[in-house]
Amino acid sequence: MTEAEKLEFMETFEIEIKNFFTSISNHVQKHPELIEVLLNYRIQTKSMLLNNLSKIKKSIAQLNDPLINEKFEKMKLNRENISKLMSLNTDEYTAALSEVDALKKEADQIEKEISARVSQKNFSGYQKLTWKDIQKQLLPNECAIEIVRTNQIYINDSAGTNYSFIILKSTGYPVMLMMDRPITWEEEVLSLYRKSINDRKDEPDLYRRLWKGIKEKAGTATTVYLSSDGIYNQVNLNTLYNSETKKYLIEEINIHGLSSLRDINELKIKPLHIPSNVALIGNPVFNYDLSKLPENKKNFGNDLAVRGGFGFVLDQLPGTKTEIETIKTQLEKGSVNTTALTEEKANESNVKKIKNPDVLHFATHGFFLEDLPEATLAQLSKTERSFYGNPMMRSGVFLSGANNTYSLNTINIDHIADFEDGTLTAYEVMNLDLDKTELVVLSACETGLGKVKNGEGVFGLQRAFKLAGAKSVIMSLWSVSDAATMELMINFYKRWMNTGDLYGSFKEAQLDVKKKYPEPYYWGAFVLNGR
């Protein structure tokens, strides 16, 4: 099956899974052993599809089978061309719809064949970890927290949302905290959170709603390994303000965000280290000097409505120039092999040639487009819905030439294989070669946003880079200040080069920025997730 088919197949079990969680919730007080059942289930299935796809990709590289490699490259090429055709304006896209459909069918068929061949030859599935395996990795001052979100229908037929927080300490059995909330709770809390960030005003009630109960169960733990779900993927817990201590959560505890608690095992065995090679992309020239382009690329463009109805002119980000230059100097002083792509060289074509740097860093504009209305999707063909309804097509970063693309009118379809529109979408990111990449840094706006799917995480740039092979991603949850971001990133690399501690350096860099810019809006936009 393709990834989309696997996801659709998994979604058919949502009712059964919801009933399973509901049953446990109703009986857990009399039968606390059910907490172990639920936690083991989540450890073994959380982000299962993401991990399954990542393992298949690694197996392809390990097998080094010429036939599989050839098919894999063909599938990637088809998807590249599909993405480019989706950038056409309405009339051109309509004319190319049959070609898009054919490319998609061929790519899907190849994906099925590759998945089957890899499974037969070298794919052994999951290592079946349990909560006891996770507990062995925890120190006395640490705990692991699994968040489980489900929709609920109560006895009076009212709809609601249930959050279960399973807390695992270094000794003893896991314990669970449950919260039943009205269906509007998430929207209300998220709206309040975003308002407090944008208004630069602390809202202590958010700490009570999102963390206080968890803190009471976690006790004296100073380090938390957190596997999030639901709304917890959309807020930075470090920015919550505790009115009793007059401190933000970042000042009280260390939070390690993980795709799954399974990742604790790998995280724990990693020694402190600094990267050996880094690729930096920043300060793109959004307005190309067309006289410098090859003839066959001068008339590429598209319709503003194609990518979700947004019209804009991208402004240059002067801070990204300083950011890239300063980080490059820091890294080279530490004898780190560094490649910097800036100005015209910060383009899609060059980015797609990058293979397996230890760190891949983007300093540019990012974007995330909300879901299209159901009424709009209903008017589209099945092929169109599969792409315009795909969150991977609605998030990305802008590179050189993006303004040219969004201001011109036509694309020369005869040269579609050469066409790059200056917009690197999450859909395209999945094709990058990052199997040996430790960290991707997205020093750009809203790069951590996407569509949240219970049990699988956020579908957007974060997932795309992990599917491409990256172990960890630094990303933002809201539009960020150019100056504050520059200072944060420069400080982060400086500390990492001195200590080799990735997580510690990121946190200390945020605290340093906080001294100059106290409001979370400036220092709290970025989160680090991975292993």
PDB file of C-alpha atoms in Angstrom, residues 367-369 390-397 424-430 446-453 456-467:
ATOM      1  CA  PHE A 367       4.478  29.356   5.327  1.00  0.00           C
ATOM      2  CA  PHE A 368       1.577  27.171   6.353  1.00  0.00           C
ATOM      3  CA  LEU A 369      -1.873  27.409   4.752  1.00  0.00           C
ATOM      4  CA  ASN A 390      -2.738  17.381   1.342  1.00  0.00           C
ATOM      5  CA  PRO A 391      -1.138  19.418   4.182  1.00  0.00           C
ATOM      6  CA  MET A 392       2.263  18.550   2.690  1.00  0.00           C
ATOM      7  CA  MET A 393       1.377  20.780  -0.276  1.00  0.00           C
ATOM      8  CA  ARG A 394       0.321  23.638   2.005  1.00  0.00           C
ATOM      9  CA  SER A 395       3.492  24.170   4.017  1.00  0.00           C
ATOM     10  CA  GLY A 396       7.034  24.977   2.988  1.00  0.00           C
ATOM     11  CA  VAL A 397       9.815  27.548   2.733  1.00  0.00           C
ATOM     12  CA  LEU A 424      10.035  24.228  -1.456  1.00  0.00           C
ATOM     13  CA  THR A 425       6.930  22.447  -0.175  1.00  0.00           C
ATOM     14  CA  ALA A 426       6.827  19.698   2.431  1.00  0.00           C
ATOM     15  CA  TYR A 427       5.742  17.379  -0.388  1.00  0.00           C
ATOM     16  CA  GLU A 428       9.055  18.068  -2.150  1.00  0.00           C
ATOM     17  CA  VAL A 429      11.061  17.900   1.084  1.00  0.00           C
ATOM     18  CA  MET A 430      10.154  14.209   1.477  1.00  0.00           C
ATOM     19  CA  GLU A 446       5.283  28.914  11.142  1.00  0.00           C
ATOM     20  CA  THR A 447       7.419  25.966  10.022  1.00  0.00           C
ATOM     21  CA  GLY A 448       6.163  23.816  12.907  1.00  0.00           C
ATOM     22  CA  LEU A 449       2.516  24.101  11.924  1.00  0.00           C
ATOM     23  CA  GLY A 450       0.533  21.513  10.021  1.00  0.00           C
ATOM     24  CA  LYS A 451      -2.487  19.253  10.251  1.00  0.00           C
ATOM     25  CA  VAL A 452      -2.556  17.302  13.518  1.00  0.00           C
ATOM     26  CA  LYS A 453      -3.528  13.641  13.196  1.00  0.00           C
ATOM     27  CA  GLU A 456       0.735  10.292  13.982  1.00  0.00           C
ATOM     28  CA  GLY A 457       1.700  13.851  14.923  1.00  0.00           C
ATOM     29  CA  VAL A 458       1.796  16.942  12.714  1.00  0.00           C
ATOM     30  CA  PHE A 459       1.577  16.594   8.930  1.00  0.00           C
ATOM     31  CA  GLY A 460       3.705  19.392   7.503  1.00  0.00           C
ATOM     32  CA  LEU A 461       7.374  20.350   7.234  1.00  0.00           C
ATOM     33  CA  GLN A 462       8.310  18.599  10.481  1.00  0.00           C
ATOM     34  CA  ARG A 463       7.027  15.251   9.239  1.00  0.00           C
ATOM     35  CA  ALA A 464       8.457  15.796   5.753  1.00  0.00           C
ATOM     36  CA  PHE A 465      11.998  16.323   7.030  1.00  0.00           C
ATOM     37  CA  LYS A 466      11.713  13.288   9.297  1.00  0.00           C
ATOM     38  CA  LEU A 467      10.484  11.192   6.369  1.00  0.00           C
TER      39      LEU A 467
END
